[in-house]
Structures are given as structure tokens and as C-alpha cells.
């Protein structure tokens, strides 16, 4: 975990089969004040098979991720009935700043960039951008077998995120937040059926 770090730098790092989150960037909330982690770069990082989340970001602003892969979160352990044994969020990347009840002061986690990255085959969403996260850019990336998910935010702070020049293969965007920017994305579907619960909902998916 990188807590309250300023400009951490990770390069050529591989995280396999973590029992929780593969990599965590976090701030800290004290009774009277929030302190943020700020900045940093991940380059050529691969996180695979995490139990909960590949990359978890809670209370850290302005990070950049290049040429990295986040895959197969929650897919390593299956039960006899076919269910996967994993913990929510089951995401390749989870950006969440916090809810209103716990973060009434200084809400808003912003400024993350993902460039030339791959997100694929995660049990839940490939990228979850929510709970006060905004001004995120995802560009020149490959999103395969899963979605980008933006749930609604009570104060409308999941907003102004940009998705540009990405290739979605059996993937989509489910945006219930405050508005997004789409530029030159490609959506390719090579199958007609999806697991239960993984089908884009009419009127919500953007294709």
C-alpha cells in the first residue's frame, strides 16, 4: 500500500494472485481533516488474479498509468457450483474517493490518466470510476470482456471523465454519473451472449 505518498514511481512491476488488492494508493481521513496522496506514475505494470481489485485508489489525486495490464481479478478461485470466490469490487481498477457520509469535507478525487493500458477478463467491471472521482482520462486502451462502470454519485461528482481512442471488445460503458466525453472509440462484439448480469442495459450502455 502507498498511503499519503507524493509522486511514487513503479516500473516493471508484476503483482500476481494477491489475496486482496494488488496495488493500493490511498490517503487518510482524520477526524478533522483529510490528507491526500498526490501524483505518481505506474509504467509497464501487470496485476493479475487479485482477490478483490487489481489497482485500488482511495484518496489519491493525479496519478498516471502507462503500458500496464489489469486482468482476471476474482477469477482464480471457483467453488464446486461454478461461482467464483472473490470480494467486491472484483474490478481491474477501482477509483473511489468515498461517500458523502464519510467524506463531507473536501470531496473529490481527480486527475487520473490511463494510457496504452489493457483491462480484460475481470470478474466484475474492468474499470470502476465512482464515488467522487472525476476528470479521469482513459485513452488508447484495450477493454476486453467487461465494462467501464460509473455509478451514480449523491453529489454529482462522478463527472467529466474522458474515454478516447479505446478499443472495446465485448465491452461497453455503463455511465450513471454526471456526464462523460467520448472520442473515437471502437466497440467490437464477436459473440451474442454474455453471462447473467453482464449484458449492457438498454438506454444506459453507450455503443
PDB file of C-alpha atoms in Angstrom:
ATOM      1  CA  UNK A   1       0.000   0.000   0.000  1.00  0.00           C
ATOM      2  CA  UNK A   2       1.181   3.515  -0.882  1.00  0.00           C
ATOM      3  CA  UNK A   3      -0.506   5.747   1.703  1.00  0.00           C
ATOM      4  CA  UNK A   4      -0.050   9.535   1.704  1.00  0.00           C
ATOM      5  CA  UNK A   5       2.729   9.259  -0.881  1.00  0.00           C
ATOM      6  CA  UNK A   6       3.862  12.081  -3.154  1.00  0.00           C
ATOM      7  CA  UNK A   7       4.917  11.088  -6.687  1.00  0.00           C
ATOM      8  CA  UNK A   8       5.578   7.363  -6.173  1.00  0.00           C
ATOM      9  CA  UNK A   9       7.064   5.619  -9.217  1.00  0.00           C
ATOM     10  CA  UNK A  10       6.521   1.962 -10.097  1.00  0.00           C
ATOM     11  CA  UNK A  11       8.041   0.438 -13.214  1.00  0.00           C
ATOM     12  CA  UNK A  12       8.322  -3.155 -14.450  1.00  0.00           C
ATOM     13  CA  UNK A  13       6.306  -4.485 -11.514  1.00  0.00           C
ATOM     14  CA  UNK A  14       4.197  -7.641 -11.604  1.00  0.00           C
ATOM     15  CA  UNK A  15       1.594  -8.497  -8.976  1.00  0.00           C
ATOM     16  CA  UNK A  16       0.106 -11.994  -9.141  1.00  0.00           C
ATOM     17  CA  UNK A  17      -2.722 -13.578  -7.151  1.00  0.00           C
ATOM     18  CA  UNK A  18      -2.948 -11.011  -4.363  1.00  0.00           C
ATOM     19  CA  UNK A  19      -5.242 -12.045  -1.513  1.00  0.00           C
ATOM     20  CA  UNK A  20      -6.778  -8.542  -1.525  1.00  0.00           C
ATOM     21  CA  UNK A  21      -5.857  -5.585  -3.757  1.00  0.00           C
ATOM     22  CA  UNK A  22      -2.838  -5.950  -5.992  1.00  0.00           C
ATOM     23  CA  UNK A  23      -1.716  -2.301  -5.616  1.00  0.00           C
ATOM     24  CA  UNK A  24      -3.285   0.384  -3.397  1.00  0.00           C
ATOM     25  CA  UNK A  25      -2.860   4.162  -3.460  1.00  0.00           C
ATOM     26  CA  UNK A  26      -4.555   5.874  -0.533  1.00  0.00           C
ATOM     27  CA  UNK A  27      -4.907   8.997   1.535  1.00  0.00           C
ATOM     28  CA  UNK A  28      -6.190   9.160   5.092  1.00  0.00           C
ATOM     29  CA  UNK A  29      -9.162  10.767   6.802  1.00  0.00           C
ATOM     30  CA  UNK A  30      -8.601  12.142  10.281  1.00  0.00           C
ATOM     31  CA  UNK A  31     -11.488  13.404  12.479  1.00  0.00           C
ATOM     32  CA  UNK A  32     -10.958  17.000  11.370  1.00  0.00           C
ATOM     33  CA  UNK A  33      -9.028  16.797   8.138  1.00  0.00           C
ATOM     34  CA  UNK A  34      -8.418  14.723   5.012  1.00  0.00           C
ATOM     35  CA  UNK A  35      -4.869  14.207   3.756  1.00  0.00           C
ATOM     36  CA  UNK A  36      -4.336  13.159   0.139  1.00  0.00           C
ATOM     37  CA  UNK A  37      -1.765  11.150  -1.695  1.00  0.00           C
ATOM     38  CA  UNK A  38      -0.690  13.086  -4.792  1.00  0.00           C
ATOM     39  CA  UNK A  39       0.903  12.307  -8.143  1.00  0.00           C
ATOM     40  CA  UNK A  40       2.891   9.311  -9.225  1.00  0.00           C
ATOM     41  CA  UNK A  41       3.463   7.057 -12.227  1.00  0.00           C
ATOM     42  CA  UNK A  42       2.944   3.377 -12.975  1.00  0.00           C
ATOM     43  CA  UNK A  43       4.644   2.118 -16.132  1.00  0.00           C
ATOM     44  CA  UNK A  44       4.750  -1.424 -17.511  1.00  0.00           C
ATOM     45  CA  UNK A  45       2.895  -2.862 -14.520  1.00  0.00           C
ATOM     46  CA  UNK A  46       0.897  -6.095 -14.693  1.00  0.00           C
ATOM     47  CA  UNK A  47      -1.600  -7.084 -11.998  1.00  0.00           C
ATOM     48  CA  UNK A  48      -3.314 -10.429 -12.470  1.00  0.00           C
ATOM     49  CA  UNK A  49      -5.596 -12.651 -10.420  1.00  0.00           C
ATOM     50  CA  UNK A  50      -6.197 -10.386  -7.418  1.00  0.00           C
ATOM     51  CA  UNK A  51      -8.893 -11.498  -4.968  1.00  0.00           C
ATOM     52  CA  UNK A  52     -10.604  -8.070  -4.740  1.00  0.00           C
ATOM     53  CA  UNK A  53      -9.132  -5.359  -7.007  1.00  0.00           C
ATOM     54  CA  UNK A  54      -6.120  -5.058  -9.293  1.00  0.00           C
ATOM     55  CA  UNK A  55      -5.436  -1.370  -8.600  1.00  0.00           C
ATOM     56  CA  UNK A  56      -7.377   0.325  -5.802  1.00  0.00           C
ATOM     57  CA  UNK A  57      -7.268   4.127  -5.435  1.00  0.00           C
ATOM     58  CA  UNK A  58      -8.926   5.800  -2.431  1.00  0.00           C
ATOM     59  CA  UNK A  59      -7.957   9.379  -1.611  1.00  0.00           C
ATOM     60  CA  UNK A  60      -5.111   9.856  -4.106  1.00  0.00           C
ATOM     61  CA  UNK A  61      -5.107  12.532  -6.813  1.00  0.00           C
ATOM     62  CA  UNK A  62      -3.290  12.968 -10.144  1.00  0.00           C
ATOM     63  CA  UNK A  63      -1.784   9.580 -10.933  1.00  0.00           C
ATOM     64  CA  UNK A  64      -0.662   8.362 -14.376  1.00  0.00           C
ATOM     65  CA  UNK A  65      -0.616   4.763 -15.607  1.00  0.00           C
ATOM     66  CA  UNK A  66       1.107   3.749 -18.854  1.00  0.00           C
ATOM     67  CA  UNK A  67       1.521   0.468 -20.757  1.00  0.00           C
ATOM     68  CA  UNK A  68       0.036  -1.607 -17.942  1.00  0.00           C
ATOM     69  CA  UNK A  69      -2.346  -4.563 -17.670  1.00  0.00           C
ATOM     70  CA  UNK A  70      -5.072  -5.282 -15.110  1.00  0.00           C
ATOM     71  CA  UNK A  71      -6.664  -8.677 -15.617  1.00  0.00           C
ATOM     72  CA  UNK A  72      -8.552 -11.664 -14.172  1.00  0.00           C
ATOM     73  CA  UNK A  73      -9.435 -10.097 -10.815  1.00  0.00           C
ATOM     74  CA  UNK A  74     -11.605 -12.548  -8.876  1.00  0.00           C
ATOM     75  CA  UNK A  75     -11.127 -15.364 -11.381  1.00  0.00           C
ATOM     76  CA  UNK A  76      -8.644 -17.626  -9.608  1.00  0.00           C
ATOM     77  CA  UNK A  77     -10.778 -19.497  -7.076  1.00  0.00           C
ATOM     78  CA  UNK A  78     -14.039 -21.189  -8.020  1.00  0.00           C
ATOM     79  CA  UNK A  79     -16.496 -23.187  -5.939  1.00  0.00           C
ATOM     80  CA  UNK A  80     -17.935 -26.555  -6.877  1.00  0.00           C
ATOM     81  CA  UNK A  81     -21.146 -24.922  -8.072  1.00  0.00           C
ATOM     82  CA  UNK A  82     -19.223 -22.756 -10.532  1.00  0.00           C
ATOM     83  CA  UNK A  83     -19.281 -19.496  -8.574  1.00  0.00           C
ATOM     84  CA  UNK A  84     -16.077 -17.524  -8.150  1.00  0.00           C
ATOM     85  CA  UNK A  85     -14.772 -16.956  -4.623  1.00  0.00           C
ATOM     86  CA  UNK A  86     -13.830 -13.274  -4.545  1.00  0.00           C
ATOM     87  CA  UNK A  87     -14.631  -9.977  -2.832  1.00  0.00           C
ATOM     88  CA  UNK A  88     -16.338  -6.901  -4.264  1.00  0.00           C
ATOM     89  CA  UNK A  89     -15.449  -4.858  -6.265  1.00  0.00           C
ATOM     90  CA  UNK A  90     -13.984  -7.656  -8.448  1.00  0.00           C
ATOM     91  CA  UNK A  91     -12.512  -4.842 -10.582  1.00  0.00           C
ATOM     92  CA  UNK A  92      -9.374  -4.477 -12.634  1.00  0.00           C
ATOM     93  CA  UNK A  93      -9.133  -0.862 -11.432  1.00  0.00           C
ATOM     94  CA  UNK A  94     -11.300   0.726  -8.740  1.00  0.00           C
ATOM     95  CA  UNK A  95     -11.162   4.524  -8.254  1.00  0.00           C
ATOM     96  CA  UNK A  96     -13.335   5.568  -5.326  1.00  0.00           C
ATOM     97  CA  UNK A  97     -12.917   8.601  -3.125  1.00  0.00           C
ATOM     98  CA  UNK A  98     -15.646   7.969  -0.595  1.00  0.00           C
ATOM     99  CA  UNK A  99     -19.323   8.589   0.080  1.00  0.00           C
ATOM    100  CA  UNK A 100     -20.920  11.735   1.473  1.00  0.00           C
ATOM    101  CA  UNK A 101     -21.448  10.273   4.932  1.00  0.00           C
ATOM    102  CA  UNK A 102     -17.739   9.649   5.459  1.00  0.00           C
ATOM    103  CA  UNK A 103     -16.327  12.449   3.312  1.00  0.00           C
ATOM    104  CA  UNK A 104     -18.361  15.600   3.825  1.00  0.00           C
ATOM    105  CA  UNK A 105     -15.247  17.778   3.734  1.00  0.00           C
ATOM    106  CA  UNK A 106     -13.023  18.204   0.658  1.00  0.00           C
ATOM    107  CA  UNK A 107     -14.651  15.554  -1.528  1.00  0.00           C
ATOM    108  CA  UNK A 108     -13.319  14.904  -4.992  1.00  0.00           C
ATOM    109  CA  UNK A 109     -10.617  12.560  -6.256  1.00  0.00           C
ATOM    110  CA  UNK A 110      -9.424  13.790  -9.631  1.00  0.00           C
ATOM    111  CA  UNK A 111      -6.866  13.712 -12.365  1.00  0.00           C
ATOM    112  CA  UNK A 112      -6.073  10.049 -13.098  1.00  0.00           C
ATOM    113  CA  UNK A 113      -4.739   9.090 -16.533  1.00  0.00           C
ATOM    114  CA  UNK A 114      -4.616   5.611 -18.126  1.00  0.00           C
ATOM    115  CA  UNK A 115      -2.753   5.498 -21.453  1.00  0.00           C
ATOM    116  CA  UNK A 116      -1.979   2.421 -23.619  1.00  0.00           C
ATOM    117  CA  UNK A 117      -3.279   0.044 -20.938  1.00  0.00           C
ATOM    118  CA  UNK A 118      -5.146  -3.256 -21.127  1.00  0.00           C
ATOM    119  CA  UNK A 119      -8.122  -4.177 -18.954  1.00  0.00           C
ATOM    120  CA  UNK A 120      -9.520  -7.651 -19.522  1.00  0.00           C
ATOM    121  CA  UNK A 121     -11.397 -10.631 -18.124  1.00  0.00           C
ATOM    122  CA  UNK A 122     -12.064  -9.252 -14.645  1.00  0.00           C
ATOM    123  CA  UNK A 123     -14.920 -10.876 -12.738  1.00  0.00           C
ATOM    124  CA  UNK A 124     -16.665  -7.567 -12.097  1.00  0.00           C
ATOM    125  CA  UNK A 125     -16.043  -4.377 -14.008  1.00  0.00           C
ATOM    126  CA  UNK A 126     -12.805  -3.758 -15.859  1.00  0.00           C
ATOM    127  CA  UNK A 127     -12.625  -0.154 -14.603  1.00  0.00           C
ATOM    128  CA  UNK A 128     -14.844   1.295 -11.879  1.00  0.00           C
ATOM    129  CA  UNK A 129     -14.779   5.102 -11.631  1.00  0.00           C
ATOM    130  CA  UNK A 130     -17.048   6.252  -8.851  1.00  0.00           C
ATOM    131  CA  UNK A 131     -17.798   7.891  -5.520  1.00  0.00           C
ATOM    132  CA  UNK A 132     -16.394  11.336  -6.129  1.00  0.00           C
ATOM    133  CA  UNK A 133     -13.846  10.511  -8.841  1.00  0.00           C
ATOM    134  CA  UNK A 134     -13.752  12.916 -11.782  1.00  0.00           C
ATOM    135  CA  UNK A 135     -11.539  14.332 -14.544  1.00  0.00           C
ATOM    136  CA  UNK A 136     -10.262  10.825 -15.313  1.00  0.00           C
ATOM    137  CA  UNK A 137      -8.844  10.108 -18.777  1.00  0.00           C
ATOM    138  CA  UNK A 138      -8.740   6.632 -20.340  1.00  0.00           C
ATOM    139  CA  UNK A 139      -7.144   6.721 -23.805  1.00  0.00           C
ATOM    140  CA  UNK A 140      -5.500   4.378 -26.309  1.00  0.00           C
ATOM    141  CA  UNK A 141      -6.523   1.394 -24.163  1.00  0.00           C
ATOM    142  CA  UNK A 142      -7.934  -2.098 -24.763  1.00  0.00           C
ATOM    143  CA  UNK A 143     -11.021  -3.027 -22.738  1.00  0.00           C
ATOM    144  CA  UNK A 144     -11.970  -6.667 -23.250  1.00  0.00           C
ATOM    145  CA  UNK A 145     -14.797  -8.815 -21.844  1.00  0.00           C
ATOM    146  CA  UNK A 146     -16.224  -6.287 -19.441  1.00  0.00           C
ATOM    147  CA  UNK A 147     -17.171  -2.678 -18.947  1.00  0.00           C
ATOM    148  CA  UNK A 148     -16.211   0.714 -17.651  1.00  0.00           C
ATOM    149  CA  UNK A 149     -18.671   1.449 -14.850  1.00  0.00           C
ATOM    150  CA  UNK A 150     -19.615   4.847 -13.415  1.00  0.00           C
ATOM    151  CA  UNK A 151     -22.304   4.530 -10.727  1.00  0.00           C
ATOM    152  CA  UNK A 152     -24.394   7.497  -9.678  1.00  0.00           C
ATOM    153  CA  UNK A 153     -22.916   9.848  -7.088  1.00  0.00           C
ATOM    154  CA  UNK A 154     -25.051  11.610  -4.482  1.00  0.00           C
ATOM    155  CA  UNK A 155     -23.389  14.960  -5.230  1.00  0.00           C
ATOM    156  CA  UNK A 156     -22.779  14.509  -8.948  1.00  0.00           C
ATOM    157  CA  UNK A 157     -19.014  14.275  -8.559  1.00  0.00           C
ATOM    158  CA  UNK A 158     -18.579  11.331 -10.933  1.00  0.00           C
ATOM    159  CA  UNK A 159     -18.320  13.678 -13.880  1.00  0.00           C
ATOM    160  CA  UNK A 160     -16.190  14.972 -16.739  1.00  0.00           C
ATOM    161  CA  UNK A 161     -14.388  11.703 -17.405  1.00  0.00           C
ATOM    162  CA  UNK A 162     -12.949  11.204 -20.897  1.00  0.00           C
ATOM    163  CA  UNK A 163     -12.694   7.987 -22.936  1.00  0.00           C
ATOM    164  CA  UNK A 164     -10.710   8.452 -26.147  1.00  0.00           C
ATOM    165  CA  UNK A 165      -9.288   6.170 -28.861  1.00  0.00           C
ATOM    166  CA  UNK A 166     -10.044   2.971 -26.942  1.00  0.00           C
ATOM    167  CA  UNK A 167     -10.913  -0.411 -28.416  1.00  0.00           C
ATOM    168  CA  UNK A 168     -13.694  -2.269 -26.610  1.00  0.00           C
ATOM    169  CA  UNK A 169     -14.006  -5.964 -27.460  1.00  0.00           C
ATOM    170  CA  UNK A 170     -17.147  -7.431 -25.904  1.00  0.00           C
ATOM    171  CA  UNK A 171     -17.027  -4.368 -23.678  1.00  0.00           C
ATOM    172  CA  UNK A 172     -19.087  -1.257 -23.071  1.00  0.00           C
ATOM    173  CA  UNK A 173     -19.514   1.833 -20.888  1.00  0.00           C
ATOM    174  CA  UNK A 174     -22.213   1.972 -18.232  1.00  0.00           C
ATOM    175  CA  UNK A 175     -22.403   5.605 -17.106  1.00  0.00           C
ATOM    176  CA  UNK A 176     -24.852   6.620 -14.400  1.00  0.00           C
ATOM    177  CA  UNK A 177     -22.703   9.535 -13.275  1.00  0.00           C
ATOM    178  CA  UNK A 178     -22.776  13.190 -14.195  1.00  0.00           C
ATOM    179  CA  UNK A 179     -21.579  13.134 -17.810  1.00  0.00           C
ATOM    180  CA  UNK A 180     -18.710  11.796 -19.920  1.00  0.00           C
ATOM    181  CA  UNK A 181     -16.732  12.671 -23.048  1.00  0.00           C
ATOM    182  CA  UNK A 182     -16.439  10.017 -25.780  1.00  0.00           C
ATOM    183  CA  UNK A 183     -13.986  10.422 -28.669  1.00  0.00           C
ATOM    184  CA  UNK A 184     -13.103   7.913 -31.417  1.00  0.00           C
ATOM    185  CA  UNK A 185     -13.773   4.702 -29.502  1.00  0.00           C
ATOM    186  CA  UNK A 186     -14.388   1.378 -31.255  1.00  0.00           C
ATOM    187  CA  UNK A 187     -16.854  -1.225 -29.969  1.00  0.00           C
ATOM    188  CA  UNK A 188     -16.473  -4.773 -31.312  1.00  0.00           C
ATOM    189  CA  UNK A 189     -18.732  -7.678 -30.388  1.00  0.00           C
ATOM    190  CA  UNK A 190     -17.808 -11.151 -31.569  1.00  0.00           C
ATOM    191  CA  UNK A 191     -20.350 -13.073 -29.531  1.00  0.00           C
ATOM    192  CA  UNK A 192     -24.084 -12.795 -28.969  1.00  0.00           C
ATOM    193  CA  UNK A 193     -24.442 -13.973 -25.392  1.00  0.00           C
ATOM    194  CA  UNK A 194     -22.970 -12.798 -22.089  1.00  0.00           C
ATOM    195  CA  UNK A 195     -23.020 -14.136 -18.521  1.00  0.00           C
ATOM    196  CA  UNK A 196     -26.097 -13.272 -16.489  1.00  0.00           C
ATOM    197  CA  UNK A 197     -25.845  -9.668 -15.299  1.00  0.00           C
ATOM    198  CA  UNK A 198     -23.131  -8.759 -17.780  1.00  0.00           C
ATOM    199  CA  UNK A 199     -25.374  -7.574 -20.601  1.00  0.00           C
ATOM    200  CA  UNK A 200     -25.431  -3.828 -21.346  1.00  0.00           C
ATOM    201  CA  UNK A 201     -28.754  -2.334 -20.229  1.00  0.00           C
ATOM    202  CA  UNK A 202     -30.695  -0.587 -22.984  1.00  0.00           C
ATOM    203  CA  UNK A 203     -30.576   3.159 -22.576  1.00  0.00           C
ATOM    204  CA  UNK A 204     -27.535   3.031 -20.309  1.00  0.00           C
ATOM    205  CA  UNK A 205     -24.796   1.454 -22.382  1.00  0.00           C
ATOM    206  CA  UNK A 206     -23.086   3.693 -24.924  1.00  0.00           C
ATOM    207  CA  UNK A 207     -22.118   1.952 -28.156  1.00  0.00           C
TER     208      UNK A 207
END
